[in-house]
C-alpha cells in the first residue's frame, strides 16, 4: 500500500496596524504572495482567499481597537472654610 506525501504547509506572515487601512493592505500583500506562488487573479481560489483575509483582518481590527475611550478619573479638591 502506497502512502501519499502529506500536503505542503505554506506559511505567510504579515504584521499590520489595527486600523481600517490595514484591510486593503492585507489583501494586496496576500494577492502578491498568491501571484508569487502561481495563483494569479484568474485562479478560482484567489477571490475566496482574499475574501477570507478581508473578513479576518476586518474582525481583528474591529475587536482589537478600543470600543470606547479609556475611562478618565478626575479629582478636584477644594479648601474648605
mmCIF file of N, CA and C in Angstrom:
data_model
loop_
_atom_site.group_PDB
_atom_site.id
_atom_site.type_symbol
_atom_site.label_atom_id
_atom_site.label_comp_id
_atom_site.label_asym_id
_atom_site.label_seq_id
_atom_site.Cartn_x
_atom_site.Cartn_y
_atom_site.Cartn_z
ATOM 1 N N UNK A 1 0.848 -1.177 0.000
ATOM 2 C CA UNK A 1 0.000 0.000 0.000
ATOM 3 C C UNK A 1 0.897 1.244 0.000
ATOM 4 N N UNK A 2 0.683 2.104 -0.951
ATOM 5 C CA UNK A 2 1.478 3.325 -1.068
ATOM 6 C C UNK A 2 0.915 4.392 -0.128
ATOM 7 N N UNK A 3 1.807 5.148 0.454
ATOM 8 C CA UNK A 3 1.409 6.231 1.362
ATOM 9 C C UNK A 3 1.695 7.557 0.657
ATOM 10 N N UNK A 4 0.685 8.399 0.602
ATOM 11 C CA UNK A 4 0.841 9.700 -0.052
ATOM 12 C C UNK A 4 1.620 10.651 0.840
ATOM 13 N N UNK A 5 2.369 11.520 0.206
ATOM 14 C CA UNK A 5 3.069 12.555 0.961
ATOM 15 C C UNK A 5 2.043 13.504 1.572
ATOM 16 N N UNK A 6 2.298 13.989 2.785
ATOM 17 C CA UNK A 6 1.361 14.952 3.375
ATOM 18 C C UNK A 6 1.382 16.247 2.578
ATOM 19 N N UNK A 7 0.284 17.008 2.610
ATOM 20 C CA UNK A 7 0.272 18.281 1.886
ATOM 21 C C UNK A 7 1.332 19.228 2.440
ATOM 22 N N UNK A 8 1.849 20.044 1.565
ATOM 23 C CA UNK A 8 2.872 21.009 1.961
ATOM 24 C C UNK A 8 2.226 22.150 2.733
ATOM 25 N N UNK A 9 2.831 22.519 3.833
ATOM 26 C CA UNK A 9 2.359 23.655 4.611
ATOM 27 C C UNK A 9 3.066 24.912 4.134
ATOM 28 N N UNK A 10 2.284 25.907 3.816
ATOM 29 C CA UNK A 10 2.833 27.182 3.359
ATOM 30 C C UNK A 10 2.506 28.217 4.415
ATOM 31 N N UNK A 11 3.491 28.949 4.846
ATOM 32 C CA UNK A 11 3.274 29.980 5.853
ATOM 33 C C UNK A 11 3.553 31.348 5.245
ATOM 34 N N UNK A 12 2.714 32.272 5.621
ATOM 35 C CA UNK A 12 2.874 33.660 5.177
ATOM 36 C C UNK A 12 2.542 34.533 6.371
ATOM 37 N N UNK A 13 3.398 35.457 6.684
ATOM 38 C CA UNK A 13 3.191 36.320 7.848
ATOM 39 C C UNK A 13 3.229 37.774 7.406
ATOM 40 N N UNK A 14 2.281 38.545 7.939
ATOM 41 C CA UNK A 14 2.197 39.957 7.623
ATOM 42 C C UNK A 14 1.790 40.676 8.899
ATOM 43 N N UNK A 15 2.564 41.634 9.319
ATOM 44 C CA UNK A 15 2.236 42.418 10.509
ATOM 45 C C UNK A 15 1.523 43.688 10.067
ATOM 46 N N UNK A 16 0.400 43.955 10.720
ATOM 47 C CA UNK A 16 -0.425 45.093 10.350
ATOM 48 C C UNK A 16 -0.811 45.896 11.579
ATOM 49 N N UNK A 17 -1.070 47.167 11.362
ATOM 50 C CA UNK A 17 -1.586 48.018 12.429
ATOM 51 C C UNK A 17 -3.078 47.731 12.599
ATOM 52 N N UNK A 18 -3.622 48.063 13.757
ATOM 53 C CA UNK A 18 -5.053 47.852 13.995
ATOM 54 C C UNK A 18 -5.840 49.079 13.563
ATOM 55 N N UNK A 19 -5.766 49.362 12.262
ATOM 56 C CA UNK A 19 -6.501 50.473 11.661
ATOM 57 C C UNK A 19 -7.211 49.950 10.412
ATOM 58 N N UNK A 20 -8.333 50.566 10.040
ATOM 59 C CA UNK A 20 -9.071 50.077 8.877
ATOM 60 C C UNK A 20 -8.249 50.008 7.585
ATOM 61 N N UNK A 21 -7.268 50.866 7.431
ATOM 62 C CA UNK A 21 -6.434 50.840 6.222
ATOM 63 C C UNK A 21 -5.630 49.548 6.096
ATOM 64 N N UNK A 22 -5.560 48.767 7.161
ATOM 65 C CA UNK A 22 -4.826 47.504 7.113
ATOM 66 C C UNK A 22 -5.547 46.443 6.291
ATOM 67 N N UNK A 23 -6.856 46.575 6.123
ATOM 68 C CA UNK A 23 -7.611 45.563 5.374
ATOM 69 C C UNK A 23 -7.162 45.519 3.908
ATOM 70 N N UNK A 24 -7.184 46.643 3.181
ATOM 71 C CA UNK A 24 -6.693 46.561 1.800
ATOM 72 C C UNK A 24 -5.195 46.254 1.711
ATOM 73 N N UNK A 25 -4.443 46.693 2.712
ATOM 74 C CA UNK A 25 -3.008 46.372 2.740
ATOM 75 C C UNK A 25 -2.816 44.858 2.833
ATOM 76 N N UNK A 26 -3.610 44.202 3.667
ATOM 77 C CA UNK A 26 -3.527 42.748 3.805
ATOM 78 C C UNK A 26 -3.898 42.065 2.488
ATOM 79 N N UNK A 27 -4.971 42.545 1.847
ATOM 80 C CA UNK A 27 -5.371 41.955 0.561
ATOM 81 C C UNK A 27 -4.265 42.096 -0.482
ATOM 82 N N UNK A 28 -3.641 43.282 -0.538
ATOM 83 C CA UNK A 28 -2.557 43.481 -1.503
ATOM 84 C C UNK A 28 -1.390 42.529 -1.225
ATOM 85 N N UNK A 29 -1.033 42.397 0.044
ATOM 86 C CA UNK A 29 0.070 41.515 0.402
ATOM 87 C C UNK A 29 -0.214 40.060 0.076
ATOM 88 N N UNK A 30 -1.417 39.617 0.391
ATOM 89 C CA UNK A 30 -1.782 38.226 0.112
ATOM 90 C C UNK A 30 -1.912 38.003 -1.390
ATOM 91 N N UNK A 31 -2.482 38.976 -2.102
ATOM 92 C CA UNK A 31 -2.595 38.848 -3.565
ATOM 93 C C UNK A 31 -1.204 38.694 -4.190
ATOM 94 N N UNK A 32 -0.237 39.472 -3.719
ATOM 95 C CA UNK A 32 1.130 39.376 -4.236
ATOM 96 C C UNK A 32 1.744 38.018 -3.898
ATOM 97 N N UNK A 33 1.491 37.535 -2.695
ATOM 98 C CA UNK A 33 2.019 36.222 -2.297
ATOM 99 C C UNK A 33 1.396 35.105 -3.140
ATOM 100 N N UNK A 34 0.098 35.188 -3.373
ATOM 101 C CA UNK A 34 -0.559 34.189 -4.220
ATOM 102 C C UNK A 34 0.020 34.206 -5.631
ATOM 103 N N UNK A 35 0.212 35.398 -6.177
ATOM 104 C CA UNK A 35 0.777 35.516 -7.522
ATOM 105 C C UNK A 35 2.185 34.932 -7.573
ATOM 106 N N UNK A 36 2.963 35.159 -6.513
ATOM 107 C CA UNK A 36 4.325 34.616 -6.465
ATOM 108 C C UNK A 36 4.316 33.092 -6.433
ATOM 109 N N UNK A 37 3.215 32.529 -5.962
ATOM 110 C CA UNK A 37 3.088 31.065 -5.892
ATOM 111 C C UNK A 37 2.304 30.493 -7.071
ATOM 112 N N UNK A 38 2.032 31.335 -8.069
ATOM 113 C CA UNK A 38 1.391 30.845 -9.282
ATOM 114 C C UNK A 38 -0.125 30.923 -9.289
ATOM 115 N N UNK A 39 -0.712 31.556 -8.282
ATOM 116 C CA UNK A 39 -2.168 31.708 -8.235
ATOM 117 C C UNK A 39 -2.512 33.144 -8.597
ATOM 118 N N UNK A 40 -2.694 33.407 -9.883
ATOM 119 C CA UNK A 40 -2.961 34.780 -10.308
ATOM 120 C C UNK A 40 -4.424 35.141 -10.066
ATOM 121 N N UNK A 41 -4.819 36.333 -10.484
ATOM 122 C CA UNK A 41 -6.170 36.850 -10.238
ATOM 123 C C UNK A 41 -7.244 35.972 -10.866
ATOM 124 N N UNK A 42 -6.919 35.232 -11.910
ATOM 125 C CA UNK A 42 -7.907 34.385 -12.578
ATOM 126 C C UNK A 42 -8.068 33.010 -11.942
ATOM 127 N N UNK A 43 -7.211 32.676 -11.001
ATOM 128 C CA UNK A 43 -7.311 31.359 -10.357
ATOM 129 C C UNK A 43 -8.597 31.300 -9.529
ATOM 130 N N UNK A 44 -9.306 30.174 -9.549
ATOM 131 C CA UNK A 44 -10.583 30.079 -8.836
ATOM 132 C C UNK A 44 -10.488 30.288 -7.322
ATOM 133 N N UNK A 45 -9.354 30.044 -6.725
ATOM 134 C CA UNK A 45 -9.233 30.207 -5.272
ATOM 135 C C UNK A 45 -8.883 31.622 -4.834
ATOM 136 N N UNK A 46 -8.393 32.431 -5.734
ATOM 137 C CA UNK A 46 -7.903 33.754 -5.366
ATOM 138 C C UNK A 46 -8.984 34.606 -4.698
ATOM 139 N N UNK A 47 -10.150 34.710 -5.303
ATOM 140 C CA UNK A 47 -11.221 35.526 -4.717
ATOM 141 C C UNK A 47 -11.635 35.015 -3.340
ATOM 142 N N UNK A 48 -11.701 33.691 -3.186
ATOM 143 C CA UNK A 48 -12.086 33.113 -1.899
ATOM 144 C C UNK A 48 -11.054 33.425 -0.825
ATOM 145 N N UNK A 49 -9.780 33.272 -1.158
ATOM 146 C CA UNK A 49 -8.719 33.564 -0.192
ATOM 147 C C UNK A 49 -8.751 35.036 0.196
ATOM 148 N N UNK A 50 -8.916 35.921 -0.779
ATOM 149 C CA UNK A 50 -8.943 37.354 -0.476
ATOM 150 C C UNK A 50 -10.158 37.735 0.370
ATOM 151 N N UNK A 51 -11.288 37.082 0.143
ATOM 152 C CA UNK A 51 -12.479 37.329 0.965
ATOM 153 C C UNK A 51 -12.230 36.904 2.413
ATOM 154 N N UNK A 52 -11.639 35.738 2.598
ATOM 155 C CA UNK A 52 -11.339 35.258 3.953
ATOM 156 C C UNK A 52 -10.358 36.195 4.648
ATOM 157 N N UNK A 53 -9.338 36.622 3.936
ATOM 158 C CA UNK A 53 -8.361 37.556 4.505
ATOM 159 C C UNK A 53 -9.048 38.858 4.907
ATOM 160 N N UNK A 54 -9.904 39.383 4.041
ATOM 161 C CA UNK A 54 -10.622 40.625 4.356
ATOM 162 C C UNK A 54 -11.457 40.481 5.615
ATOM 163 N N UNK A 55 -12.177 39.382 5.727
ATOM 164 C CA UNK A 55 -13.028 39.158 6.903
ATOM 165 C C UNK A 55 -12.194 39.022 8.175
ATOM 166 N N UNK A 56 -11.128 38.248 8.099
ATOM 167 C CA UNK A 56 -10.280 38.040 9.286
ATOM 168 C C UNK A 56 -9.624 39.330 9.750
ATOM 169 N N UNK A 57 -9.071 40.086 8.816
ATOM 170 C CA UNK A 57 -8.396 41.329 9.195
ATOM 171 C C UNK A 57 -9.410 42.365 9.675
ATOM 172 N N UNK A 58 -10.569 42.438 9.027
ATOM 173 C CA UNK A 58 -11.613 43.357 9.482
ATOM 174 C C UNK A 58 -12.019 43.043 10.912
ATOM 175 N N UNK A 59 -12.243 41.776 11.220
ATOM 176 C CA UNK A 59 -12.616 41.390 12.583
ATOM 177 C C UNK A 59 -11.491 41.678 13.572
ATOM 178 N N UNK A 60 -10.262 41.423 13.175
ATOM 179 C CA UNK A 60 -9.131 41.697 14.065
ATOM 180 C C UNK A 60 -9.028 43.188 14.362
ATOM 181 N N UNK A 61 -9.182 44.011 13.333
ATOM 182 C CA UNK A 61 -9.112 45.465 13.526
ATOM 183 C C UNK A 61 -10.268 45.926 14.408
ATOM 184 N N UNK A 62 -11.450 45.439 14.114
ATOM 185 C CA UNK A 62 -12.642 45.873 14.858
ATOM 186 C C UNK A 62 -12.552 45.503 16.335
ATOM 187 N N UNK A 63 -12.081 44.310 16.627
ATOM 188 C CA UNK A 63 -12.088 43.844 18.016
ATOM 189 C C UNK A 63 -10.803 44.154 18.774
ATOM 190 N N UNK A 64 -9.746 44.534 18.083
ATOM 191 C CA UNK A 64 -8.503 44.895 18.764
ATOM 192 C C UNK A 64 -8.506 46.359 19.171
ATOM 193 N N UNK A 65 -9.229 47.158 18.449
ATOM 194 C CA UNK A 65 -9.302 48.586 18.764
ATOM 195 C C UNK A 65 -10.239 48.802 19.944
ATOM 196 N N UNK A 66 -9.955 49.774 20.783
ATOM 197 C CA UNK A 66 -10.845 50.020 21.914
ATOM 198 C C UNK A 66 -12.233 50.436 21.432
ATOM 199 N N UNK A 67 -13.242 49.893 22.083
ATOM 200 C CA UNK A 67 -14.624 50.186 21.706
ATOM 201 C C UNK A 67 -15.013 51.610 22.084
ATOM 202 N N UNK A 68 -14.433 52.113 23.138
ATOM 203 C CA UNK A 68 -14.722 53.483 23.583
ATOM 204 C C UNK A 68 -13.465 54.034 24.249
ATOM 205 N N UNK A 69 -13.404 55.317 24.412
ATOM 206 C CA UNK A 69 -12.206 55.884 25.047
ATOM 207 C C UNK A 69 -12.013 55.324 26.456
ATOM 208 N N UNK A 70 -10.778 55.281 26.869
ATOM 209 C CA UNK A 70 -10.476 54.807 28.218
ATOM 210 C C UNK A 70 -11.136 55.730 29.246
ATOM 211 N N UNK A 71 -11.654 55.161 30.323
ATOM 212 C CA UNK A 71 -12.301 55.995 31.323
ATOM 213 C C UNK A 71 -11.309 56.969 31.948
ATOM 214 N N UNK A 72 -11.813 58.113 32.305
ATOM 215 C CA UNK A 72 -10.970 59.124 32.961
ATOM 216 C C UNK A 72 -11.405 59.261 34.413
ATOM 217 N N UNK A 73 -10.457 59.568 35.205
ATOM 218 C CA UNK A 73 -10.747 59.820 36.612
ATOM 219 C C UNK A 73 -10.279 61.232 36.920
ATOM 220 N N UNK A 74 -11.211 62.080 37.213
ATOM 221 C CA UNK A 74 -10.876 63.458 37.539
ATOM 222 C C UNK A 74 -10.996 63.643 39.041
ATOM 223 N N UNK A 75 -10.090 64.371 39.568
ATOM 224 C CA UNK A 75 -10.101 64.614 41.009
ATOM 225 C C UNK A 75 -9.953 66.118 41.241
ATOM 226 N N UNK A 76 -10.786 66.642 42.064
ATOM 227 C CA UNK A 76 -10.652 68.041 42.425
ATOM 228 C C UNK A 76 -10.675 68.123 43.946
ATOM 229 N N UNK A 77 -9.993 69.089 44.433
ATOM 230 C CA UNK A 77 -10.045 69.304 45.878
ATOM 231 C C UNK A 77 -10.337 70.770 46.120
ATOM 232 N N UNK A 78 -11.129 70.970 47.080
ATOM 233 C CA UNK A 78 -11.474 72.354 47.434
ATOM 234 C C UNK A 78 -11.056 72.573 48.881
ATOM 235 N N UNK A 79 -10.495 73.727 49.126
ATOM 236 C CA UNK A 79 -10.148 74.018 50.511
ATOM 237 C C UNK A 79 -11.388 74.533 51.196
ATOM 238 N N UNK A 80 -11.723 73.882 52.247
ATOM 239 C CA UNK A 80 -12.933 74.257 52.989
ATOM 240 C C UNK A 80 -12.647 75.341 53.999
ATOM 241 N N UNK A 81 -13.714 75.991 54.428
ATOM 242 C CA UNK A 81 -13.539 77.037 55.420
ATOM 243 C C UNK A 81 -13.842 76.530 56.791
#
